Amino acid sequence: GEDVEQSLFLSVREGDSSVINCTYTDSSSTYLYWYKQEPGAGLQLLTYIFSNMDMKQDQRLTVLLNKKDKHLSLRIADTQTGDSAIYFCAAKLDSNYQLIWGAGTKLIIKP
Amino acid sequence: ETGVTQTPRHLVMGMTNKKSLKCEQHLGHNAMYWYKQSAKKPLELMFVYSLEERVENNSVPSRFSPECPNSSHLFLHLHTLQPEDSALYLCASSQDWPGVNTEAFFGQGTRLTVV
């Protein structure tokens, strides 16, 4: 079946950039999403990118999409302690619009 | 109150108990979902309701029984659960199902522990 993979952990120093990576298998995915889950909370949509785009920037967030390699990344500039969370990558299948989720990457901020 | 609200936030139940999880959305959405979140595993979509009709049931055991009495409320009835069912159960809603670009709004989840 379709699959989305992410590393489980990423540790960065406060003030550095964080880059969270994701790979997916369905080349026809129309939309790719990044969700953020803070401790004790549900998931919140951070940003998304349509499959005909290579890059999307929104303040400190930059999403890069490499369709050829089926690779998605989320860059967070100037990482702050408030960015500590689990970041989920999800791909929307073109066939039935169902979301396929990754297992989430826990972002750990070191002082 | 706005958004997606789930109750209770925490639930501990024995394997012979019957309990229900409740979800309420005040967003005017037509679709509601139940997800299971286990540590270090992808989110598992359990059920989807669109306009109060179940449209997806992803091979979920019958000990989980959803109910959608109206477009604002969604329940998950639990009975004779197993310890491996312990997880965070997330409710979500979106404007429509299916949809090309339908953002899902999530509740805070119910942390379920089966003892």
Short mmCIF file of C-alpha atoms in Angstrom, two decimals:
data_model
loop_
_atom_site.label_atom_id
_atom_site.label_comp_id
_atom_site.label_asym_id
_atom_site.label_seq_id
_atom_site.Cartn_x
_atom_site.Cartn_y
_atom_site.Cartn_z
CA GLY A 1 0.00 0.00 0.00
CA GLU A 2 0.93 3.65 -0.06
CA ASP A 3 3.43 4.80 2.51
CA VAL A 4 4.83 7.97 4.04
CA GLU A 5 8.08 7.81 5.98
CA GLN A 6 9.74 10.20 8.40
CA SER A 7 12.55 10.04 10.91
CA LEU A 8 11.19 9.72 14.45
CA PHE A 9 13.43 12.34 16.08
CA LEU A 10 15.32 15.53 15.21
CA SER A 11 17.40 17.51 17.68
CA VAL A 12 18.50 21.08 16.95
CA ARG A 13 19.91 24.01 18.89
CA GLU A 14 17.72 27.00 19.60
CA GLY A 15 18.24 29.60 16.90
CA ASP A 16 19.38 27.09 14.28
CA SER A 17 17.30 25.93 11.33
CA SER A 18 15.40 22.66 11.57
CA VAL A 19 14.85 20.53 8.49
CA ILE A 20 12.30 17.74 8.78
CA ASN A 21 12.23 15.29 5.90
CA CYS A 22 9.52 13.04 4.52
CA THR A 23 9.32 10.57 1.65
CA TYR A 24 6.17 9.21 0.08
CA THR A 25 5.40 6.47 -2.40
CA ASP A 26 2.34 7.67 -4.34
CA SER A 27 3.66 9.78 -7.20
CA SER A 28 0.16 11.01 -7.99
CA SER A 29 -0.35 12.63 -4.59
CA THR A 30 -2.09 15.95 -5.18
CA TYR A 31 -1.50 17.72 -1.88
CA LEU A 32 1.18 17.24 0.74
CA TYR A 33 0.70 18.52 4.25
CA TRP A 34 2.63 19.31 7.37
CA TYR A 35 0.78 19.11 10.67
CA LYS A 36 2.10 20.05 14.11
CA GLN A 37 1.12 18.33 17.35
CA GLU A 38 2.10 20.05 20.57
CA PRO A 39 2.15 18.06 23.83
CA GLY A 40 -1.34 17.17 24.98
CA ALA A 41 -2.96 18.63 21.90
CA GLY A 42 -4.46 17.50 18.63
CA LEU A 43 -2.89 18.03 15.23
CA GLN A 44 -2.87 21.47 13.68
CA LEU A 45 -2.32 22.16 9.99
CA LEU A 46 0.90 24.13 9.54
CA THR A 47 1.14 24.35 5.80
CA TYR A 48 0.54 22.41 2.61
CA ILE A 49 1.88 22.35 -0.91
CA PHE A 50 0.19 21.45 -4.14
CA SER A 51 1.98 18.89 -6.25
CA ASN A 52 2.72 21.30 -9.12
CA MET A 53 4.77 23.54 -6.81
CA ASP A 54 8.44 23.17 -5.86
CA MET A 55 8.53 25.50 -2.93
CA LYS A 56 6.26 27.37 -0.59
CA GLN A 57 7.35 29.89 2.00
CA ASP A 58 5.33 31.19 4.92
CA GLN A 59 7.23 33.34 7.41
CA ARG A 60 9.70 31.02 9.16
CA LEU A 61 8.45 27.95 7.32
CA THR A 62 9.74 26.76 3.95
CA VAL A 63 8.37 23.66 2.25
CA LEU A 64 10.38 22.05 -0.52
CA LEU A 65 8.94 19.39 -2.81
CA ASN A 66 11.02 17.16 -5.07
CA LYS A 67 8.46 15.25 -7.08
CA LYS A 68 11.03 13.19 -8.94
CA ASP A 69 12.41 11.78 -5.68
CA LYS A 70 9.03 11.95 -3.89
CA HIS A 71 10.67 13.90 -1.11
CA LEU A 72 9.13 16.64 0.99
CA SER A 73 10.88 18.78 3.57
CA LEU A 74 9.88 21.38 6.12
CA ARG A 75 12.45 23.95 7.12
CA ILE A 76 11.88 26.02 10.24
CA ALA A 77 14.17 29.02 10.43
CA ASP A 78 15.41 30.36 13.78
CA THR A 79 13.98 27.44 15.75
CA GLN A 80 12.44 28.45 19.06
CA THR A 81 11.46 26.44 22.15
CA GLY A 82 7.83 26.88 21.13
CA ASP A 83 8.55 24.83 18.02
CA SER A 84 8.98 21.71 20.18
CA ALA A 85 6.35 19.34 18.89
CA ILE A 86 5.75 16.31 16.72
CA TYR A 87 5.55 17.15 13.01
CA PHE A 88 3.48 14.91 10.78
CA CYS A 89 3.80 14.65 7.04
CA ALA A 90 0.71 13.52 5.09
CA ALA A 91 0.04 12.89 1.42
CA LYS A 92 -3.37 13.05 -0.19
CA LEU A 93 -3.95 10.26 -2.68
CA ASP A 94 -5.18 11.32 -6.08
CA SER A 95 -7.36 8.21 -6.35
CA ASN A 96 -9.64 8.67 -3.35
CA TYR A 97 -8.36 11.81 -1.58
CA GLN A 98 -7.56 9.80 1.51
CA LEU A 99 -4.68 11.08 3.63
CA ILE A 100 -1.70 8.80 4.19
CA TRP A 101 0.22 9.79 7.31
CA GLY A 102 3.79 9.47 8.45
CA ALA A 103 4.62 8.42 12.00
CA GLY A 104 5.69 11.93 12.98
CA THR A 105 9.05 13.52 13.74
CA LYS A 106 9.60 14.72 17.27
CA LEU A 107 11.53 17.99 17.19
CA ILE A 108 13.71 18.47 20.27
CA ILE A 109 15.18 21.91 20.93
CA LYS A 110 18.46 22.15 22.81
CA PRO A 111 19.27 25.40 24.62
CA GLU B 1 -17.22 27.25 21.80
CA THR B 2 -15.39 26.69 18.55
CA GLY B 3 -13.36 23.97 16.90
CA VAL B 4 -13.40 20.28 17.67
CA THR B 5 -13.93 19.17 21.26
CA GLN B 6 -13.38 15.67 22.59
CA THR B 7 -14.43 14.21 25.93
CA PRO B 8 -13.14 12.73 28.08
CA ARG B 9 -9.50 13.75 27.75
CA HIS B 10 -8.34 10.66 29.63
CA LEU B 11 -10.03 7.31 30.12
CA VAL B 12 -8.93 4.18 31.93
CA MET B 13 -11.12 1.15 31.42
CA GLY B 14 -11.06 -2.53 32.13
CA MET B 15 -11.30 -5.10 29.38
CA THR B 16 -14.90 -5.93 30.30
CA ASN B 17 -16.12 -2.34 30.52
CA LYS B 18 -18.25 -0.41 28.05
CA LYS B 19 -17.46 3.24 27.52
CA SER B 20 -17.98 5.91 24.86
CA LEU B 21 -15.83 8.68 23.47
CA LYS B 22 -17.55 11.85 22.38
CA CYS B 23 -16.59 14.39 19.73
CA GLU B 24 -18.33 17.63 18.89
CA GLN B 25 -17.52 20.12 16.15
CA HIS B 26 -18.79 23.69 15.85
CA LEU B 27 -17.33 24.41 12.44
CA GLY B 28 -20.31 23.54 10.27
CA HIS B 29 -18.37 20.73 8.63
CA ASN B 30 -19.96 17.83 6.83
CA ALA B 31 -17.34 15.16 7.47
CA MET B 32 -16.03 13.72 10.72
CA TYR B 33 -13.30 11.15 11.40
CA TRP B 34 -11.91 8.89 14.08
CA TYR B 35 -8.16 8.28 14.09
CA LYS B 36 -6.01 6.09 16.33
CA GLN B 37 -2.58 7.45 17.25
CA SER B 38 -0.05 5.00 18.69
CA ALA B 39 3.49 5.97 19.58
CA LYS B 40 5.96 5.85 16.68
CA LYS B 41 3.30 4.67 14.22
CA PRO B 42 1.45 6.53 11.50
CA LEU B 43 -1.98 7.84 12.26
CA GLU B 44 -4.54 5.15 11.52
CA LEU B 45 -7.81 6.27 10.00
CA MET B 46 -10.59 4.25 11.61
CA PHE B 47 -13.88 5.68 10.39
CA VAL B 48 -15.17 8.49 8.21
CA TYR B 49 -18.67 9.92 8.30
CA SER B 50 -19.94 12.23 5.61
CA LEU B 51 -23.33 13.86 6.08
CA GLU B 52 -23.97 11.43 8.94
CA GLU B 53 -23.35 8.36 6.80
CA ARG B 54 -20.39 6.08 7.35
CA VAL B 55 -18.25 6.16 4.22
CA GLU B 56 -15.05 4.52 5.40
CA ASN B 57 -14.39 1.66 7.78
CA ASN B 58 -10.76 0.65 7.62
CA SER B 59 -10.91 -2.93 8.90
CA VAL B 60 -11.54 -1.83 12.45
CA PRO B 61 -12.47 -4.58 14.95
CA SER B 62 -16.12 -4.71 15.92
CA ARG B 63 -15.27 -3.86 19.54
CA PHE B 64 -15.13 -0.27 18.21
CA SER B 65 -18.54 0.98 17.17
CA PRO B 66 -19.00 4.51 15.80
CA GLU B 67 -22.16 6.55 15.85
CA CYS B 68 -22.95 9.84 14.16
CA PRO B 69 -26.38 11.09 15.24
CA ASN B 70 -25.98 14.43 13.47
CA SER B 71 -23.33 16.35 11.58
CA SER B 72 -21.97 17.98 14.75
CA HIS B 73 -21.54 14.92 16.94
CA LEU B 74 -19.56 11.73 16.64
CA PHE B 75 -19.23 8.92 19.18
CA LEU B 76 -16.98 5.92 19.47
CA HIS B 77 -18.49 3.16 21.59
CA LEU B 78 -15.99 0.80 23.14
CA HIS B 79 -16.57 -2.67 24.58
CA THR B 80 -14.37 -5.62 25.53
CA LEU B 81 -11.21 -3.82 24.48
CA GLN B 82 -7.72 -5.26 24.61
CA PRO B 83 -4.59 -3.70 26.16
CA GLU B 84 -3.19 -3.12 22.65
CA ASP B 85 -6.11 -0.76 22.03
CA SER B 86 -4.52 1.71 24.44
CA ALA B 87 -3.73 4.81 22.38
CA LEU B 88 -4.68 8.40 21.73
CA TYR B 89 -7.97 8.56 19.83
CA LEU B 90 -8.32 11.67 17.74
CA CYS B 91 -11.46 13.08 16.24
CA ALA B 92 -11.27 15.38 13.23
CA SER B 93 -13.63 17.18 10.92
CA SER B 94 -13.41 18.71 7.48
CA GLN B 95 -15.70 20.67 5.23
CA ASP B 96 -16.42 17.78 2.89
CA TRP B 97 -15.49 14.20 2.03
CA PRO B 98 -13.99 13.41 -0.31
CA GLY B 99 -12.30 16.63 -1.18
CA VAL B 100 -9.30 17.75 -3.14
CA ASN B 101 -8.16 20.24 -0.58
CA THR B 102 -10.07 19.70 2.60
CA GLU B 103 -8.19 20.73 5.70
CA ALA B 104 -8.80 18.48 8.69
CA PHE B 105 -9.31 20.11 12.07
CA PHE B 106 -8.42 17.91 15.01
CA GLY B 107 -9.62 17.65 18.58
CA GLN B 108 -7.18 17.27 21.45
CA GLY B 109 -7.78 13.56 21.67
CA THR B 110 -8.79 11.06 24.32
CA ARG B 111 -5.91 9.18 25.93
CA LEU B 112 -7.30 5.67 26.42
CA THR B 113 -5.67 3.11 28.68
CA VAL B 114 -7.06 -0.43 28.77
CA VAL B 115 -6.09 -2.39 31.87
#
